[in-house]
Amino acid sequence: RVVREKSLRIYRQLIDMPAYQLARCIACYVSIKNEVDTRIVIQKAIDSGKQVGVPVTRKDGDMNFQAIAGLSDLRPVHYGLREPVPDSQKVLLSHTIDLILIPGIAFDRRGHRIGSGGGYYDRFLARTEAVRIGLSYAFQIIDRVPAEPHDVKMDLIVTENEVIKI
C-alpha cells in the first residue's frame, strides 16, 4: 500500500514536468517488487497517445526498448521481470526516444545511480540523447554514489517529495 501511495505521488510529479508532457516516445522500466510502480505511468502514457517502450534484455547483455500497446503485452521472463515477446519490428530506435524512466537502488543529487549491477541501462543510455529521469523513493537518495567513468548521469530524479534537477 505504501509503495502504491508513494508511486502515485511520484507519477503526479512526473506528469507535471515539461519533459514528460512534450515527450512523444517514452522508454520505461516495468517495475518489480518494491520499485517505484510504473504500471500507472505506462498505461496512462499509452492512453494519452504516447508511444511507450519497455525493456527487452538479451543474453548477450544488451537491452532494447520495445513498443507495447498495453500492460497485457507483458509476460513473465526471469528474475521476476516482465517483458513483451521479442519482436524486432517493434524495437524503438534509440534516437526516437524522447524520455527514459530509469530505476535504481540509490541515487545522489549529482545524478549518479546504483543500478542492479547488470550494466544494461549504462550501455543503453550511452546510445541515446533522451532525457534521463530516475524514479526513486526519498529514502533512496544518498549523499554520494560511487561513480565510474562509464556511468551515465540522470538529468532529473523524481521522488514522492521533490524533483531533483541535476
PDB file of C-alpha atoms in Angstrom:
ATOM      1  CA  ARG A   1       0.000   0.000   0.000  1.00  0.00           C
ATOM      2  CA  VAL A   2       2.844   2.405   0.852  1.00  0.00           C
ATOM      3  CA  VAL A   3       4.523   1.587  -2.471  1.00  0.00           C
ATOM      4  CA  ARG A   4       1.302   2.385  -4.319  1.00  0.00           C
ATOM      5  CA  GLU A   5       0.758   5.695  -2.483  1.00  0.00           C
ATOM      6  CA  LYS A   6       4.331   6.908  -2.964  1.00  0.00           C
ATOM      7  CA  SER A   7       4.365   5.732  -6.581  1.00  0.00           C
ATOM      8  CA  LEU A   8       1.189   7.714  -7.245  1.00  0.00           C
ATOM      9  CA  ARG A   9       2.786  10.854  -5.774  1.00  0.00           C
ATOM     10  CA  ILE A  10       5.837  10.310  -7.988  1.00  0.00           C
ATOM     11  CA  TYR A  11       3.569   9.828 -11.022  1.00  0.00           C
ATOM     12  CA  ARG A  12       1.740  13.097 -10.277  1.00  0.00           C
ATOM     13  CA  GLN A  13       5.050  14.987 -10.075  1.00  0.00           C
ATOM     14  CA  LEU A  14       6.249  13.352 -13.293  1.00  0.00           C
ATOM     15  CA  ILE A  15       3.213  14.221 -15.424  1.00  0.00           C
ATOM     16  CA  ASP A  16       3.513  17.909 -14.471  1.00  0.00           C
ATOM     17  CA  MET A  17       7.031  18.082 -15.908  1.00  0.00           C
ATOM     18  CA  PRO A  18       7.554  19.630 -19.372  1.00  0.00           C
ATOM     19  CA  ALA A  19       9.940  16.787 -20.283  1.00  0.00           C
ATOM     20  CA  TYR A  20       7.068  14.334 -19.805  1.00  0.00           C
ATOM     21  CA  GLN A  21       4.378  16.498 -21.381  1.00  0.00           C
ATOM     22  CA  LEU A  22       6.451  17.143 -24.522  1.00  0.00           C
ATOM     23  CA  ALA A  23       7.628  13.545 -24.933  1.00  0.00           C
ATOM     24  CA  ARG A  24       6.022  11.625 -27.774  1.00  0.00           C
ATOM     25  CA  CYS A  25       8.027   8.443 -27.149  1.00  0.00           C
ATOM     26  CA  ILE A  26       8.827   7.206 -23.639  1.00  0.00           C
ATOM     27  CA  ALA A  27      11.005   4.290 -22.584  1.00  0.00           C
ATOM     28  CA  CYS A  28      10.092   2.980 -19.149  1.00  0.00           C
ATOM     29  CA  TYR A  29      11.131   0.080 -16.947  1.00  0.00           C
ATOM     30  CA  VAL A  30       8.490  -2.395 -15.794  1.00  0.00           C
ATOM     31  CA  SER A  31       8.576  -2.297 -12.005  1.00  0.00           C
ATOM     32  CA  ILE A  32       9.161  -5.364  -9.860  1.00  0.00           C
ATOM     33  CA  LYS A  33       8.996  -5.970  -6.113  1.00  0.00           C
ATOM     34  CA  ASN A  34       9.201  -2.672  -4.210  1.00  0.00           C
ATOM     35  CA  GLU A  35      10.497  -0.478  -7.039  1.00  0.00           C
ATOM     36  CA  VAL A  36       8.546   2.678  -7.830  1.00  0.00           C
ATOM     37  CA  ASP A  37       5.465   1.196  -9.511  1.00  0.00           C
ATOM     38  CA  THR A  38       5.427   2.163 -13.191  1.00  0.00           C
ATOM     39  CA  ARG A  39       2.200   0.445 -14.248  1.00  0.00           C
ATOM     40  CA  ILE A  40       0.173   3.661 -13.976  1.00  0.00           C
ATOM     41  CA  VAL A  41       2.841   5.649 -15.854  1.00  0.00           C
ATOM     42  CA  ILE A  42       2.913   3.107 -18.671  1.00  0.00           C
ATOM     43  CA  GLN A  43      -0.855   2.752 -19.044  1.00  0.00           C
ATOM     44  CA  LYS A  44      -1.682   6.463 -18.732  1.00  0.00           C
ATOM     45  CA  ALA A  45       1.042   7.405 -21.239  1.00  0.00           C
ATOM     46  CA  ILE A  46      -0.341   4.880 -23.742  1.00  0.00           C
ATOM     47  CA  ASP A  47      -3.904   6.083 -23.079  1.00  0.00           C
ATOM     48  CA  SER A  48      -2.818   9.676 -23.804  1.00  0.00           C
ATOM     49  CA  GLY A  49      -1.375   8.695 -27.194  1.00  0.00           C
ATOM     50  CA  LYS A  50       2.303   8.472 -26.310  1.00  0.00           C
ATOM     51  CA  GLN A  51       4.364   5.614 -27.682  1.00  0.00           C
ATOM     52  CA  VAL A  52       5.772   3.562 -24.803  1.00  0.00           C
ATOM     53  CA  GLY A  53       8.603   1.074 -24.938  1.00  0.00           C
ATOM     54  CA  VAL A  54       9.674  -1.322 -22.205  1.00  0.00           C
ATOM     55  CA  PRO A  55      12.968  -3.190 -21.796  1.00  0.00           C
ATOM     56  CA  VAL A  56      13.723  -6.435 -23.564  1.00  0.00           C
ATOM     57  CA  THR A  57      17.010  -7.926 -22.376  1.00  0.00           C
ATOM     58  CA  ARG A  58      19.181 -10.234 -24.416  1.00  0.00           C
ATOM     59  CA  LYS A  59      21.549 -12.970 -23.319  1.00  0.00           C
ATOM     60  CA  ASP A  60      24.499 -11.030 -24.778  1.00  0.00           C
ATOM     61  CA  GLY A  61      23.966  -8.315 -22.151  1.00  0.00           C
ATOM     62  CA  ASP A  62      22.277  -5.838 -24.461  1.00  0.00           C
ATOM     63  CA  MET A  63      18.886  -4.244 -23.895  1.00  0.00           C
ATOM     64  CA  ASN A  64      16.408  -2.647 -26.277  1.00  0.00           C
ATOM     65  CA  PHE A  65      13.088  -0.967 -25.671  1.00  0.00           C
ATOM     66  CA  GLN A  66      10.117  -2.435 -27.476  1.00  0.00           C
ATOM     67  CA  ALA A  67       6.805  -0.651 -28.088  1.00  0.00           C
ATOM     68  CA  ILE A  68       3.774  -2.117 -26.353  1.00  0.00           C
ATOM     69  CA  ALA A  69       0.048  -1.476 -26.766  1.00  0.00           C
ATOM     70  CA  GLY A  70      -0.654  -2.065 -23.069  1.00  0.00           C
ATOM     71  CA  LEU A  71       0.351  -3.933 -19.939  1.00  0.00           C
ATOM     72  CA  SER A  72      -1.331  -7.078 -21.268  1.00  0.00           C
ATOM     73  CA  ASP A  73       1.564  -7.371 -23.770  1.00  0.00           C
ATOM     74  CA  LEU A  74       3.885  -8.324 -20.893  1.00  0.00           C
ATOM     75  CA  ARG A  75       4.714 -11.863 -19.785  1.00  0.00           C
ATOM     76  CA  PRO A  76       6.948 -13.216 -17.004  1.00  0.00           C
ATOM     77  CA  VAL A  77      10.530 -13.962 -18.055  1.00  0.00           C
ATOM     78  CA  HIS A  78      13.312 -14.332 -15.460  1.00  0.00           C
ATOM     79  CA  TYR A  79      14.152 -12.824 -12.047  1.00  0.00           C
ATOM     80  CA  GLY A  80      10.547 -11.663 -11.668  1.00  0.00           C
ATOM     81  CA  LEU A  81      10.839  -9.415 -14.726  1.00  0.00           C
ATOM     82  CA  ARG A  82       8.009  -8.974 -17.207  1.00  0.00           C
ATOM     83  CA  GLU A  83       8.754  -8.311 -20.878  1.00  0.00           C
ATOM     84  CA  PRO A  84       6.886  -8.422 -24.173  1.00  0.00           C
ATOM     85  CA  VAL A  85       7.543 -11.273 -26.586  1.00  0.00           C
ATOM     86  CA  PRO A  86      10.591 -10.044 -28.556  1.00  0.00           C
ATOM     87  CA  ASP A  87       9.583  -8.558 -31.905  1.00  0.00           C
ATOM     88  CA  SER A  88      12.242  -6.767 -33.941  1.00  0.00           C
ATOM     89  CA  GLN A  89       9.528  -4.817 -35.789  1.00  0.00           C
ATOM     90  CA  LYS A  90       8.540  -3.103 -32.523  1.00  0.00           C
ATOM     91  CA  VAL A  91      12.021  -2.171 -31.250  1.00  0.00           C
ATOM     92  CA  LEU A  92      12.317   1.571 -30.659  1.00  0.00           C
ATOM     93  CA  LEU A  93      15.349   3.170 -32.261  1.00  0.00           C
ATOM     94  CA  SER A  94      17.375   4.944 -29.575  1.00  0.00           C
ATOM     95  CA  HIS A  95      17.202   8.311 -31.365  1.00  0.00           C
ATOM     96  CA  THR A  96      13.367   8.225 -31.402  1.00  0.00           C
ATOM     97  CA  ILE A  97      13.070   8.048 -27.598  1.00  0.00           C
ATOM     98  CA  ASP A  98      12.373  11.455 -26.018  1.00  0.00           C
ATOM     99  CA  LEU A  99      12.322  10.417 -22.369  1.00  0.00           C
ATOM    100  CA  ILE A 100      13.585   7.392 -20.456  1.00  0.00           C
ATOM    101  CA  LEU A 101      12.411   6.471 -16.945  1.00  0.00           C
ATOM    102  CA  ILE A 102      15.096   4.611 -15.033  1.00  0.00           C
ATOM    103  CA  PRO A 103      15.063   2.513 -11.852  1.00  0.00           C
ATOM    104  CA  GLY A 104      17.803   2.440  -9.264  1.00  0.00           C
ATOM    105  CA  ILE A 105      18.722   1.088  -5.872  1.00  0.00           C
ATOM    106  CA  ALA A 106      20.072   4.514  -4.878  1.00  0.00           C
ATOM    107  CA  PHE A 107      20.678   7.943  -6.415  1.00  0.00           C
ATOM    108  CA  ASP A 108      22.637  11.008  -5.374  1.00  0.00           C
ATOM    109  CA  ARG A 109      21.955  14.681  -6.059  1.00  0.00           C
ATOM    110  CA  ARG A 110      24.690  14.771  -8.700  1.00  0.00           C
ATOM    111  CA  GLY A 111      22.619  12.402 -10.860  1.00  0.00           C
ATOM    112  CA  HIS A 112      24.569   9.212 -10.271  1.00  0.00           C
ATOM    113  CA  ARG A 113      22.749   5.960  -9.601  1.00  0.00           C
ATOM    114  CA  ILE A 114      23.378   2.484  -8.323  1.00  0.00           C
ATOM    115  CA  GLY A 115      21.613   0.005 -10.569  1.00  0.00           C
ATOM    116  CA  SER A 116      21.124  -3.700 -10.145  1.00  0.00           C
ATOM    117  CA  GLY A 117      24.592  -4.462 -11.455  1.00  0.00           C
ATOM    118  CA  GLY A 118      23.923  -5.727 -14.965  1.00  0.00           C
ATOM    119  CA  GLY A 119      25.027  -2.543 -16.724  1.00  0.00           C
ATOM    120  CA  TYR A 120      22.047  -2.733 -19.106  1.00  0.00           C
ATOM    121  CA  TYR A 121      20.977   0.870 -18.554  1.00  0.00           C
ATOM    122  CA  ASP A 122      24.500   2.314 -18.696  1.00  0.00           C
ATOM    123  CA  ARG A 123      25.075   0.652 -22.060  1.00  0.00           C
ATOM    124  CA  PHE A 124      21.723   1.790 -23.442  1.00  0.00           C
ATOM    125  CA  LEU A 125      21.980   5.337 -22.076  1.00  0.00           C
ATOM    126  CA  ALA A 126      25.308   5.790 -23.838  1.00  0.00           C
ATOM    127  CA  ARG A 127      23.412   5.368 -27.147  1.00  0.00           C
ATOM    128  CA  THR A 128      20.547   7.835 -26.641  1.00  0.00           C
ATOM    129  CA  GLU A 129      20.043  11.564 -26.208  1.00  0.00           C
ATOM    130  CA  ALA A 130      16.721  11.052 -24.398  1.00  0.00           C
ATOM    131  CA  VAL A 131      16.013  12.988 -21.211  1.00  0.00           C
ATOM    132  CA  ARG A 132      17.013  10.653 -18.355  1.00  0.00           C
ATOM    133  CA  ILE A 133      14.739  10.615 -15.315  1.00  0.00           C
ATOM    134  CA  GLY A 134      15.388   8.409 -12.311  1.00  0.00           C
ATOM    135  CA  LEU A 135      12.305   7.331 -10.361  1.00  0.00           C
ATOM    136  CA  SER A 136      13.114   6.955  -6.689  1.00  0.00           C
ATOM    137  CA  TYR A 137      11.698   6.976  -3.196  1.00  0.00           C
ATOM    138  CA  ALA A 138      13.068   9.768  -0.997  1.00  0.00           C
ATOM    139  CA  PHE A 139      14.891   7.261   1.231  1.00  0.00           C
ATOM    140  CA  GLN A 140      16.911   6.082  -1.794  1.00  0.00           C
ATOM    141  CA  ILE A 141      18.596   9.485  -2.182  1.00  0.00           C
ATOM    142  CA  ILE A 142      22.017   9.185  -0.563  1.00  0.00           C
ATOM    143  CA  ASP A 143      24.951  11.578  -0.099  1.00  0.00           C
ATOM    144  CA  ARG A 144      27.246  10.117  -2.701  1.00  0.00           C
ATOM    145  CA  VAL A 145      27.053   7.251  -5.176  1.00  0.00           C
ATOM    146  CA  PRO A 146      30.458   5.919  -6.241  1.00  0.00           C
ATOM    147  CA  ALA A 147      30.710   6.787  -9.937  1.00  0.00           C
ATOM    148  CA  GLU A 148      32.617   5.034 -12.702  1.00  0.00           C
ATOM    149  CA  PRO A 149      33.709   6.807 -15.908  1.00  0.00           C
ATOM    150  CA  HIS A 150      31.163   4.806 -17.966  1.00  0.00           C
ATOM    151  CA  ASP A 151      28.229   5.672 -15.677  1.00  0.00           C
ATOM    152  CA  VAL A 152      25.645   7.939 -17.295  1.00  0.00           C
ATOM    153  CA  LYS A 153      24.080  10.575 -15.039  1.00  0.00           C
ATOM    154  CA  MET A 154      20.389  11.317 -14.700  1.00  0.00           C
ATOM    155  CA  ASP A 155      19.047  14.676 -15.876  1.00  0.00           C
ATOM    156  CA  LEU A 156      16.347  14.644 -13.205  1.00  0.00           C
ATOM    157  CA  ILE A 157      15.299  12.454 -10.294  1.00  0.00           C
ATOM    158  CA  VAL A 158      11.674  12.333  -9.161  1.00  0.00           C
ATOM    159  CA  THR A 159      10.770  11.232  -5.635  1.00  0.00           C
ATOM    160  CA  GLU A 160       7.460  11.397  -3.813  1.00  0.00           C
ATOM    161  CA  ASN A 161       8.668  14.625  -2.156  1.00  0.00           C
ATOM    162  CA  GLU A 162      10.633  16.514  -4.806  1.00  0.00           C
ATOM    163  CA  VAL A 163      12.042  16.815  -8.288  1.00  0.00           C
ATOM    164  CA  ILE A 164      15.846  16.954  -8.236  1.00  0.00           C
ATOM    165  CA  LYS A 165      17.285  18.855 -11.186  1.00  0.00           C
ATOM    166  CA  ILE A 166      20.867  17.912 -11.985  1.00  0.00           C
TER     167      ILE A 166
END
